[in-house]
C-alpha cells in the first residue's frame, strides 16, 4: 500500500488526505498544533465561540463536489443558511448600502446614490459572471503541466476577455462614478489579501460569487466544515497526529525523491509520497534547507496580513450590525491601500470588517452576551524595519471603537469581557505563514496559473503541495480545488 504523509491539517491537507485514503492510500497527517483547521480555526472561551479565520462560506458547489468525491452529501454534514443581505457596507460619510439579492431593493439603494447606477450594476454583475465561469473552467479548476499548455493559442484570447491585464479599481470605475460605489464593489479584493489598485480586473468575479452564488453560513460556524471533513477522513482510515511539527522533508538527491518527514523531536516517518499543506514559501525555506527556490520565493509578492479582535460582549446583541459588516476608509481610499501594501502598516484611518454571528446563530455567545470578530487589514511583517505590533494593535482598537460609535454602535468598550487579538506575528509563529502574510502569496498576473508556484516539486517528483500559495490560490473553496488538483496529479503520475 502506498504511504502518504501530509504536512499540515488545514482544509487542503484534510481534503487531499481523505481523497487519497478513499482510493486506498495509507495516509498520515502531521499537524504542529493541537487541533486541525489551520487558518480555519475555532476559539472557545466561557461559552463564547469565534471562527478565527474565514467567516464567509462562498462557492457552495465546490464544497458539494468535495463531499461527493468522498462519498458523502454535503447536506448531511452542513446546515447552510443563506445570508441576505450578504453584508452592510458603511461609508465614511455615515451612509451605507445593504448588498442583497433583492433586485428591487438594490435598485432603490443604488439609484439613490447615483442616477442610473442600477443599470450599471446589472452590467457589472454580468461582467463578473463571465469572469467567474471562464476563470474556473479554463484556469482555476485544472492543472497546467507546461508553460506552452498555459499559453496555448486557445487561452490567449481569454486573458483579454478576463481583463487580466487591467486593474480592478479602474475597471469598476467604468461602471460607477460615485466614489462610494466604486469602493463598495472593489474592496472585496481584501478577501484575497490584495489591493483593488493592483489586482486584476478579473476579480469582478468576487462580487458575482457573493451576489450570484450567495454568501452562506454553516450553522455552528465555519469550523463545522473542518470537523466534518476530519470525521470523513477518519472513516476512510486517515491517521492524524497533532502536536507533531515537521522539522525537515528528507530527500534523496540521487533518486530525485522525497523519502519522508523528520519531526522536531527527531522521529523519522518514511513515505512514498509527501504532500505539504504548510505555506509553500515556508516549506522551501524551512523544511527544504538549501533550496535555491527559497530566495526567489522571498522576492515574490505577498498578500496583506490582519490585526484581529475577538470580543466577548456583555449584554444583548447589537441591532445596528448585520452578520457581515464592512466599514470603509475615508475619502482617501487609495491611500489606505498604499499604507498597507507599500508602507506595510495600518492605514491612518483603517477600513475593517466586523462579523456578528449571533444574529444568525445565538449559540456563539452565552445567554445575555454577544460576540464580535473584527478584521483590520494591515501590511505583512517588515523584516528590515520591524513594526511595533502592540502600538498598531492599540491604534486599530481605538479606530474600530471610534468608527463603530459614529455608526451607532456605542458603549462597546465597557461591554468587552473577553478579548483575544492576533497580529502578523501570530500568523508567522502560530501558522508558519511566511512574512505573516495571512493569505499567502499574492495573485497578480505573474503569480497565477502556471506562473504560480507549482503543486509538484520540480526536482523531487513525489513531493506535492496544496494550499493558498500554490496553484490555484487562496480562499477555502479554491484550496479545496487545489486538493483535487493535487490528487489528480498524483493519480496521473502514479499511473504513468
Short mmCIF file of C-alpha atoms in Angstrom, two decimals:
data_model
loop_
_atom_site.label_atom_id
_atom_site.label_comp_id
_atom_site.label_asym_id
_atom_site.label_seq_id
_atom_site.Cartn_x
_atom_site.Cartn_y
_atom_site.Cartn_z
CA UNK A 1 0.00 0.00 0.00
CA UNK A 2 1.38 3.39 -0.98
CA UNK A 3 2.16 5.52 2.07
CA UNK A 4 1.47 9.25 2.11
CA UNK A 5 2.50 11.83 4.68
CA UNK A 6 0.67 15.17 4.65
CA UNK A 7 2.29 18.10 6.48
CA UNK A 8 -0.44 20.34 7.86
CA UNK A 9 -4.09 19.76 8.76
CA UNK A 10 -5.52 22.83 7.07
CA UNK A 11 -8.58 22.31 4.94
CA UNK A 12 -6.43 21.47 1.90
CA UNK A 13 -4.40 18.89 3.78
CA UNK A 14 -7.50 17.28 5.26
CA UNK A 15 -9.27 17.15 1.89
CA UNK A 16 -6.36 15.65 -0.07
CA UNK A 17 -5.73 13.14 2.73
CA UNK A 18 -9.35 11.98 2.68
CA UNK A 19 -9.41 11.79 -1.12
CA UNK A 20 -6.30 9.62 -1.29
CA UNK A 21 -7.31 7.42 1.64
CA UNK A 22 -10.61 6.68 -0.09
CA UNK A 23 -8.56 5.45 -3.06
CA UNK A 24 -6.60 3.03 -0.91
CA UNK A 25 -3.52 5.02 0.08
CA UNK A 26 -2.24 4.80 3.66
CA UNK A 27 -2.29 8.42 4.82
CA UNK A 28 -0.86 10.13 7.91
CA UNK A 29 -1.42 13.85 8.56
CA UNK A 30 1.10 15.71 10.73
CA UNK A 31 -0.15 18.88 12.41
CA UNK A 32 2.05 21.15 14.54
CA UNK A 33 -0.89 22.48 16.57
CA UNK A 34 -3.20 20.65 18.94
CA UNK A 35 -6.21 20.67 16.60
CA UNK A 36 -6.92 20.65 12.85
CA UNK A 37 -8.02 23.59 10.75
CA UNK A 38 -5.00 25.83 10.21
CA UNK A 39 -6.35 29.29 9.44
CA UNK A 40 -9.89 27.90 9.74
CA UNK A 41 -9.56 27.54 13.50
CA UNK A 42 -12.07 27.98 16.28
CA UNK A 43 -11.70 29.81 19.60
CA UNK A 44 -13.94 28.86 22.52
CA UNK A 45 -13.90 30.59 25.90
CA UNK A 46 -16.50 30.67 28.69
CA UNK A 47 -19.37 29.99 26.31
CA UNK A 48 -18.12 32.34 23.57
CA UNK A 49 -17.27 30.83 20.21
CA UNK A 50 -15.35 32.50 17.38
CA UNK A 51 -14.43 31.44 13.87
CA UNK A 52 -10.84 32.71 13.91
CA UNK A 53 -10.28 32.72 10.15
CA UNK A 54 -12.62 32.62 7.14
CA UNK A 55 -16.18 33.61 8.01
CA UNK A 56 -17.84 33.75 4.57
CA UNK A 57 -18.95 30.44 3.07
CA UNK A 58 -18.74 31.02 -0.71
CA UNK A 59 -18.98 28.82 -3.82
CA UNK A 60 -21.05 26.05 -2.19
CA UNK A 61 -20.84 23.88 -5.31
CA UNK A 62 -17.10 23.41 -4.74
CA UNK A 63 -17.77 22.16 -1.21
CA UNK A 64 -20.59 19.96 -2.53
CA UNK A 65 -18.21 18.42 -5.09
CA UNK A 66 -15.62 17.74 -2.38
CA UNK A 67 -18.10 15.89 -0.21
CA UNK A 68 -19.37 13.95 -3.24
CA UNK A 69 -15.81 12.89 -4.12
CA UNK A 70 -15.58 11.45 -0.60
CA UNK A 71 -18.83 9.51 -0.98
CA UNK A 72 -20.89 11.94 1.10
CA UNK A 73 -23.66 14.51 0.74
CA UNK A 74 -22.75 17.99 1.94
CA UNK A 75 -26.30 18.45 3.17
CA UNK A 76 -25.84 15.54 5.59
CA UNK A 77 -22.96 17.37 7.26
CA UNK A 78 -23.65 21.10 6.97
CA UNK A 79 -26.82 23.03 7.71
CA UNK A 80 -26.29 26.02 5.43
CA UNK A 81 -28.13 29.30 5.93
CA UNK A 82 -28.11 31.82 3.10
CA UNK A 83 -27.39 35.33 4.36
CA UNK A 84 -29.31 38.09 2.65
CA UNK A 85 -28.30 40.89 2.75
CA UNK A 86 -24.84 39.45 2.32
CA UNK A 87 -23.44 42.36 4.29
CA UNK A 88 -23.82 46.05 5.04
CA UNK A 89 -21.21 48.44 3.68
CA UNK A 90 -20.71 51.61 5.76
CA UNK A 91 -19.19 54.64 4.05
CA UNK A 92 -17.10 57.41 5.61
CA UNK A 93 -19.95 59.95 5.38
CA UNK A 94 -22.30 57.91 7.57
CA UNK A 95 -24.35 56.42 4.71
CA UNK A 96 -24.49 52.71 3.99
CA UNK A 97 -25.74 50.17 1.47
CA UNK A 98 -27.02 46.63 2.03
CA UNK A 99 -25.74 44.29 -0.67
CA UNK A 100 -28.62 41.94 -1.35
CA UNK A 101 -30.09 39.59 -3.91
CA UNK A 102 -33.33 41.61 -3.72
CA UNK A 103 -33.03 43.48 -7.02
CA UNK A 104 -35.86 45.92 -6.23
CA UNK A 105 -34.09 46.96 -3.01
CA UNK A 106 -30.75 47.17 -4.84
CA UNK A 107 -32.31 49.41 -7.48
CA UNK A 108 -33.70 51.75 -4.83
CA UNK A 109 -30.42 51.95 -2.94
CA UNK A 110 -28.11 52.32 -5.93
CA UNK A 111 -30.17 54.89 -7.83
CA UNK A 112 -30.47 56.94 -4.63
CA UNK A 113 -26.68 57.21 -4.55
CA UNK A 114 -26.07 57.64 -8.29
CA UNK A 115 -28.64 58.08 -11.05
CA UNK A 116 -28.61 55.06 -13.37
CA UNK A 117 -26.34 53.06 -11.08
CA UNK A 118 -28.68 50.07 -11.03
CA UNK A 119 -28.37 49.51 -14.78
CA UNK A 120 -24.58 49.79 -14.40
CA UNK A 121 -24.75 47.29 -11.55
CA UNK A 122 -26.55 44.72 -13.71
CA UNK A 123 -23.84 45.08 -16.35
CA UNK A 124 -21.18 44.82 -13.65
CA UNK A 125 -22.59 41.57 -12.26
CA UNK A 126 -22.92 40.16 -15.80
CA UNK A 127 -19.24 41.01 -16.32
CA UNK A 128 -18.34 39.20 -13.10
CA UNK A 129 -20.42 36.19 -14.12
CA UNK A 130 -18.41 35.79 -17.32
CA UNK A 131 -15.13 36.18 -15.46
CA UNK A 132 -16.17 33.64 -12.84
CA UNK A 133 -17.12 30.79 -15.13
CA UNK A 134 -14.33 31.30 -17.64
CA UNK A 135 -11.74 31.53 -14.86
CA UNK A 136 -12.96 28.38 -13.16
CA UNK A 137 -13.24 26.37 -16.36
CA UNK A 138 -10.08 27.39 -18.14
CA UNK A 139 -7.60 28.48 -15.46
CA UNK A 140 -8.58 27.58 -11.89
CA UNK A 141 -10.02 24.07 -11.92
CA UNK A 142 -7.25 22.40 -13.93
CA UNK A 143 -3.59 21.52 -13.76
CA UNK A 144 -1.08 23.06 -16.15
CA UNK A 145 1.84 20.79 -16.98
CA UNK A 146 3.83 23.22 -19.15
CA UNK A 147 4.08 26.90 -20.00
CA UNK A 148 3.08 26.04 -23.56
CA UNK A 149 -0.14 24.50 -22.29
CA UNK A 150 -0.88 27.61 -20.20
CA UNK A 151 -0.15 30.00 -23.08
CA UNK A 152 -1.80 27.83 -25.72
CA UNK A 153 -3.39 29.81 -28.59
CA UNK A 154 -6.86 28.90 -27.33
CA UNK A 155 -6.10 30.51 -23.97
CA UNK A 156 -4.58 33.78 -25.14
CA UNK A 157 -7.89 35.44 -26.14
CA UNK A 158 -9.24 34.50 -22.69
CA UNK A 159 -6.57 36.61 -20.98
CA UNK A 160 -8.08 39.64 -22.70
CA UNK A 161 -11.68 38.52 -22.16
CA UNK A 162 -10.91 38.12 -18.46
CA UNK A 163 -9.23 41.56 -18.40
CA UNK A 164 -6.19 40.01 -16.75
CA UNK A 165 -4.03 42.93 -17.89
CA UNK A 166 -6.36 45.60 -16.44
CA UNK A 167 -6.56 46.68 -12.80
CA UNK A 168 -9.69 46.12 -10.76
CA UNK A 169 -10.43 49.59 -9.39
CA UNK A 170 -10.16 51.42 -12.75
CA UNK A 171 -12.35 48.71 -14.26
CA UNK A 172 -15.02 49.18 -11.57
CA UNK A 173 -14.82 52.91 -12.26
CA UNK A 174 -16.07 52.31 -15.80
CA UNK A 175 -19.38 51.22 -14.29
CA UNK A 176 -19.82 53.66 -11.38
CA UNK A 177 -18.98 57.34 -10.96
CA UNK A 178 -19.73 57.73 -7.26
CA UNK A 179 -16.65 57.05 -5.15
CA UNK A 180 -18.71 55.19 -2.57
CA UNK A 181 -19.99 52.68 -5.12
CA UNK A 182 -16.53 52.25 -6.60
CA UNK A 183 -15.30 51.34 -3.12
CA UNK A 184 -18.30 49.11 -2.36
CA UNK A 185 -17.65 46.98 -5.45
CA UNK A 186 -13.87 46.80 -5.23
CA UNK A 187 -12.98 46.25 -1.57
CA UNK A 188 -13.67 42.50 -1.95
CA UNK A 189 -10.07 42.15 -3.12
CA UNK A 190 -9.24 42.23 0.58
CA UNK A 191 -10.60 38.65 0.75
CA UNK A 192 -7.58 37.69 -1.35
CA UNK A 193 -5.24 39.96 0.57
CA UNK A 194 -4.73 42.24 -2.45
CA UNK A 195 -5.34 45.88 -3.31
CA UNK A 196 -8.03 46.80 -5.87
CA UNK A 197 -5.44 49.15 -7.38
CA UNK A 198 -3.08 46.21 -8.02
CA UNK A 199 -5.45 43.27 -8.52
CA UNK A 200 -6.53 42.09 -11.96
CA UNK A 201 -9.92 43.27 -13.22
CA UNK A 202 -10.72 39.56 -13.48
CA UNK A 203 -11.67 39.74 -9.83
CA UNK A 204 -15.06 41.28 -10.56
CA UNK A 205 -15.83 37.57 -10.25
CA UNK A 206 -15.74 38.05 -6.47
CA UNK A 207 -18.83 40.23 -6.50
CA UNK A 208 -20.66 37.79 -8.74
CA UNK A 209 -19.68 34.95 -6.39
CA UNK A 210 -21.35 36.72 -3.48
CA UNK A 211 -24.40 38.14 -5.19
CA UNK A 212 -24.99 35.35 -7.70
CA UNK A 213 -23.89 32.21 -5.87
CA UNK A 214 -24.70 33.62 -2.43
CA UNK A 215 -22.99 34.08 0.93
CA UNK A 216 -23.79 31.24 3.31
CA UNK A 217 -23.21 30.32 6.94
CA UNK A 218 -22.95 26.75 8.26
CA UNK A 219 -24.93 26.52 11.47
CA UNK A 220 -22.37 26.05 14.23
CA UNK A 221 -19.78 28.05 12.31
CA UNK A 222 -17.13 27.59 9.65
CA UNK A 223 -15.31 25.11 11.86
CA UNK A 224 -18.12 22.65 11.20
CA UNK A 225 -16.56 22.18 7.75
CA UNK A 226 -13.25 21.17 9.35
CA UNK A 227 -14.91 18.86 11.88
CA UNK A 228 -16.98 17.09 9.24
CA UNK A 229 -14.08 16.61 6.81
CA UNK A 230 -11.85 15.27 9.59
CA UNK A 231 -14.61 12.83 10.54
CA UNK A 232 -14.89 11.65 6.92
CA UNK A 233 -11.11 11.33 6.67
CA UNK A 234 -11.07 9.19 9.82
CA UNK A 235 -13.75 6.99 8.29
CA UNK A 236 -11.50 6.38 5.30
CA UNK A 237 -8.59 5.44 7.54
CA UNK A 238 -6.55 8.66 7.75
CA UNK A 239 -4.34 8.96 10.84
CA UNK A 240 -3.99 12.43 12.35
CA UNK A 241 -1.07 13.25 14.61
CA UNK A 242 -1.31 16.53 16.49
CA UNK A 243 1.45 18.45 18.28
CA UNK A 244 3.74 16.90 15.68
CA UNK A 245 5.66 19.75 13.97
CA UNK A 246 7.69 18.80 10.94
CA UNK A 247 11.34 19.86 11.04
CA UNK A 248 12.55 18.63 7.66
CA UNK A 249 11.47 16.86 4.50
CA UNK A 250 14.04 14.15 3.84
CA UNK A 251 15.15 13.88 0.22
CA UNK A 252 17.27 11.51 -1.86
CA UNK A 253 19.01 13.67 -4.45
CA UNK A 254 20.31 10.70 -6.43
CA UNK A 255 16.84 9.24 -6.87
CA UNK A 256 15.25 12.72 -7.01
CA UNK A 257 12.66 11.65 -4.46
CA UNK A 258 11.41 12.71 -1.03
CA UNK A 259 11.84 9.83 1.39
CA UNK A 260 9.78 11.05 4.33
CA UNK A 261 9.50 13.64 7.08
CA UNK A 262 11.52 14.19 10.24
CA UNK A 263 9.67 15.69 13.19
CA UNK A 264 11.02 18.30 15.60
CA UNK A 265 11.63 15.57 18.19
CA UNK A 266 13.81 13.62 15.74
CA UNK A 267 11.30 10.93 14.77
CA UNK A 268 11.51 9.96 11.10
CA UNK A 269 8.35 8.99 9.23
CA UNK A 270 9.08 7.35 5.86
CA UNK A 271 6.70 7.95 2.96
CA UNK A 272 6.27 7.04 -0.69
CA UNK A 273 4.58 10.42 -1.27
CA UNK A 274 4.92 13.66 0.73
CA UNK A 275 2.30 16.42 0.45
CA UNK A 276 2.98 19.80 2.06
CA UNK A 277 -0.09 21.73 3.14
CA UNK A 278 2.10 24.12 5.13
CA UNK A 279 2.60 27.51 3.48
CA UNK A 280 4.69 26.84 0.36
CA UNK A 281 7.34 29.57 0.93
CA UNK A 282 7.81 28.27 4.48
CA UNK A 283 8.27 24.73 3.16
CA UNK A 284 11.03 25.74 0.75
CA UNK A 285 12.72 27.96 3.35
CA UNK A 286 12.48 25.81 6.49
CA UNK A 287 11.68 22.21 5.52
CA UNK A 288 13.88 22.00 2.42
CA UNK A 289 17.01 23.82 3.66
CA UNK A 290 19.42 24.87 0.96
CA UNK A 291 16.72 25.11 -1.69
CA UNK A 292 17.65 27.84 -4.19
CA UNK A 293 13.96 28.49 -4.78
CA UNK A 294 13.54 29.76 -1.20
CA UNK A 295 15.27 33.05 -2.02
CA UNK A 296 13.24 33.50 -5.21
CA UNK A 297 10.03 32.96 -3.25
CA UNK A 298 11.03 35.64 -0.74
CA UNK A 299 11.20 38.14 -3.61
CA UNK A 300 7.70 37.35 -4.85
CA UNK A 301 4.68 39.49 -3.98
CA UNK A 302 2.82 38.63 -0.79
CA UNK A 303 -0.69 39.33 0.40
CA UNK A 304 -1.62 41.61 3.26
CA UNK A 305 -2.00 40.49 6.83
CA UNK A 306 -4.51 41.44 9.52
CA UNK A 307 -4.97 42.61 13.07
CA UNK A 308 -7.82 40.57 14.53
CA UNK A 309 -10.01 41.20 17.57
CA UNK A 310 -12.26 38.57 19.12
CA UNK A 311 -14.60 40.24 21.60
CA UNK A 312 -16.99 38.66 24.05
CA UNK A 313 -19.54 41.32 24.98
CA UNK A 314 -21.82 41.65 27.96
CA UNK A 315 -25.41 42.48 27.05
CA UNK A 316 -27.74 41.65 24.15
CA UNK A 317 -26.65 41.60 20.52
CA UNK A 318 -26.08 44.87 18.72
CA UNK A 319 -29.06 45.66 16.45
CA UNK A 320 -27.11 48.11 14.24
CA UNK A 321 -25.00 45.28 12.81
CA UNK A 322 -25.79 42.54 10.31
CA UNK A 323 -23.97 39.20 10.33
CA UNK A 324 -21.31 40.66 7.99
CA UNK A 325 -20.38 44.35 8.03
CA UNK A 326 -17.73 46.39 6.24
CA UNK A 327 -16.60 49.86 7.31
CA UNK A 328 -14.71 51.60 4.53
CA UNK A 329 -11.98 54.19 4.97
CA UNK A 330 -12.39 57.91 4.41
CA UNK A 331 -12.44 59.58 1.01
CA UNK A 332 -8.71 58.89 0.52
CA UNK A 333 -9.50 55.26 -0.26
CA UNK A 334 -6.42 54.76 -2.44
CA UNK A 335 -4.03 56.00 0.24
CA UNK A 336 -5.37 53.44 2.71
CA UNK A 337 -4.21 50.63 0.40
CA UNK A 338 -0.87 52.33 -0.16
CA UNK A 339 -0.31 52.31 3.58
CA UNK A 340 -1.00 48.57 3.71
CA UNK A 341 0.87 47.36 0.63
CA UNK A 342 3.67 49.93 0.20
CA UNK A 343 4.30 51.11 3.76
CA UNK A 344 3.44 47.74 5.39
CA UNK A 345 1.48 49.33 8.19
CA UNK A 346 -2.03 50.14 9.39
CA UNK A 347 -3.76 52.91 7.42
CA UNK A 348 -4.22 56.23 9.19
CA UNK A 349 -7.97 55.57 9.06
CA UNK A 350 -8.35 51.82 8.60
CA UNK A 351 -11.14 50.05 6.81
CA UNK A 352 -12.29 46.96 8.69
CA UNK A 353 -14.71 44.05 8.68
CA UNK A 354 -17.00 43.02 11.55
CA UNK A 355 -18.63 39.62 11.92
CA UNK A 356 -21.53 39.49 14.39
CA UNK A 357 -22.68 35.85 14.11
CA UNK A 358 -25.21 35.75 16.95
CA UNK A 359 -27.76 37.33 14.60
CA UNK A 360 -27.75 34.01 12.74
CA UNK A 361 -26.59 31.57 15.40
CA UNK A 362 -27.23 32.63 19.03
CA UNK A 363 -25.06 29.70 20.17
CA UNK A 364 -21.94 31.79 19.51
CA UNK A 365 -22.38 33.54 22.88
CA UNK A 366 -23.87 32.63 26.27
CA UNK A 367 -27.39 33.92 27.05
CA UNK A 368 -27.28 37.64 27.74
CA UNK A 369 -23.99 38.12 25.89
CA UNK A 370 -22.84 38.89 22.36
CA UNK A 371 -19.88 38.05 20.15
CA UNK A 372 -17.93 40.13 17.64
CA UNK A 373 -14.94 39.43 15.42
CA UNK A 374 -13.08 42.35 13.80
CA UNK A 375 -10.52 42.18 10.98
CA UNK A 376 -8.42 45.22 10.11
CA UNK A 377 -6.16 44.70 7.06
CA UNK A 378 -2.53 45.62 7.66
CA UNK A 379 0.83 45.12 5.99
CA UNK A 380 2.82 41.92 6.42
CA UNK A 381 5.97 41.78 8.58
CA UNK A 382 8.63 44.29 7.63
CA UNK A 383 11.86 42.40 8.22
CA UNK A 384 14.09 45.45 7.61
CA UNK A 385 12.12 47.81 9.88
CA UNK A 386 10.01 45.70 12.29
CA UNK A 387 6.68 47.21 13.21
CA UNK A 388 5.54 47.87 16.78
CA UNK A 389 2.58 45.50 16.80
CA UNK A 390 1.47 46.42 20.31
CA UNK A 391 1.15 50.05 19.28
CA UNK A 392 -0.54 49.21 15.99
CA UNK A 393 -3.00 46.89 17.76
CA UNK A 394 -3.89 49.62 20.25
CA UNK A 395 -4.36 52.12 17.42
CA UNK A 396 -6.53 49.67 15.48
CA UNK A 397 -8.69 49.03 18.54
CA UNK A 398 -9.28 52.74 19.10
CA UNK A 399 -10.04 53.31 15.42
CA UNK A 400 -12.56 50.47 15.35
CA UNK A 401 -14.33 51.51 18.54
CA UNK A 402 -14.48 55.14 17.38
CA UNK A 403 -15.83 54.29 13.93
CA UNK A 404 -18.41 51.88 15.37
CA UNK A 405 -19.59 54.57 17.79
CA UNK A 406 -20.07 57.00 14.91
CA UNK A 407 -22.16 54.33 13.17
CA UNK A 408 -24.44 53.98 16.20
CA UNK A 409 -22.71 51.02 17.87
CA UNK A 410 -21.98 52.85 21.10
CA UNK A 411 -20.81 51.82 24.55
CA UNK A 412 -18.79 48.82 23.39
CA UNK A 413 -15.65 49.34 25.46
CA UNK A 414 -17.18 48.68 28.92
CA UNK A 415 -19.09 45.70 27.49
CA UNK A 416 -15.94 43.81 26.47
CA UNK A 417 -15.49 40.99 28.98
CA UNK A 418 -13.16 38.90 26.81
CA UNK A 419 -10.62 39.87 24.18
CA UNK A 420 -8.15 37.89 22.10
CA UNK A 421 -6.02 39.53 19.43
CA UNK A 422 -3.96 38.25 16.51
CA UNK A 423 -1.26 40.10 14.57
CA UNK A 424 1.06 39.09 11.71
CA UNK A 425 3.43 37.73 14.36
CA UNK A 426 0.80 35.12 15.26
CA UNK A 427 0.32 34.20 11.62
CA UNK A 428 4.06 33.69 11.25
CA UNK A 429 4.73 31.89 14.52
CA UNK A 430 1.49 30.01 15.02
CA UNK A 431 0.65 29.07 11.44
CA UNK A 432 4.08 29.20 9.74
CA UNK A 433 2.89 31.80 7.21
CA UNK A 434 5.88 33.44 5.54
CA UNK A 435 6.17 37.15 6.41
CA UNK A 436 2.98 36.75 8.48
CA UNK A 437 1.03 37.26 5.22
CA UNK A 438 -2.42 35.98 6.12
CA UNK A 439 -3.37 34.83 2.60
CA UNK A 440 -0.02 33.54 1.33
CA UNK A 441 1.49 34.63 -1.97
CA UNK A 442 -0.31 37.36 -3.91
CA UNK A 443 -2.35 36.90 -7.09
CA UNK A 444 -1.07 39.30 -9.70
CA UNK A 445 -0.76 38.35 -13.37
CA UNK A 446 2.72 36.86 -12.91
CA UNK A 447 1.67 34.78 -9.90
CA UNK A 448 -1.38 32.88 -11.18
CA UNK A 449 -1.90 29.77 -13.28
CA UNK A 450 1.29 28.12 -14.47
CA UNK A 451 3.23 31.17 -13.27
CA UNK A 452 2.25 30.46 -9.64
CA UNK A 453 4.43 28.00 -7.69
CA UNK A 454 3.52 24.55 -8.97
CA UNK A 455 1.80 21.84 -6.96
CA UNK A 456 4.65 19.41 -7.56
CA UNK A 457 8.31 19.96 -6.77
CA UNK A 458 10.44 20.38 -9.90
CA UNK A 459 13.19 18.01 -8.71
CA UNK A 460 11.55 15.66 -6.22
CA UNK A 461 8.77 14.08 -8.24
CA UNK A 462 6.85 12.64 -5.28
CA UNK A 463 6.68 15.90 -3.31
CA UNK A 464 3.39 17.80 -3.82
CA UNK A 465 1.81 20.97 -2.47
CA UNK A 466 -1.71 22.05 -1.58
CA UNK A 467 -2.83 25.33 -0.09
CA UNK A 468 -3.08 29.05 -0.68
CA UNK A 469 0.42 29.70 -2.08
CA UNK A 470 0.33 27.08 -4.80
CA UNK A 471 -1.96 26.81 -7.83
CA UNK A 472 -4.76 27.90 -7.99
CA UNK A 473 -4.60 30.22 -4.94
CA UNK A 474 -6.20 31.37 -1.70
CA UNK A 475 -9.70 31.07 -0.21
CA UNK A 476 -11.38 27.97 1.24
CA UNK A 477 -13.13 26.78 -1.95
CA UNK A 478 -10.03 27.46 -4.05
CA UNK A 479 -7.87 25.49 -1.62
CA UNK A 480 -10.36 22.62 -1.89
CA UNK A 481 -9.80 22.78 -5.64
CA UNK A 482 -6.05 22.67 -5.01
CA UNK A 483 -6.59 19.42 -3.07
CA UNK A 484 -8.47 17.94 -6.02
CA UNK A 485 -5.78 19.03 -8.46
CA UNK A 486 -3.04 17.52 -6.30
CA UNK A 487 -4.98 14.25 -6.14
CA UNK A 488 -5.45 14.30 -9.92
CA UNK A 489 -1.75 14.87 -10.49
CA UNK A 490 -0.70 12.16 -8.05
CA UNK A 491 -3.01 9.61 -9.66
CA UNK A 492 -1.86 10.56 -13.15
CA UNK A 493 1.80 10.27 -12.27
CA UNK A 494 1.27 7.03 -10.34
CA UNK A 495 -0.39 5.60 -13.43
CA UNK A 496 2.35 6.86 -15.73
#
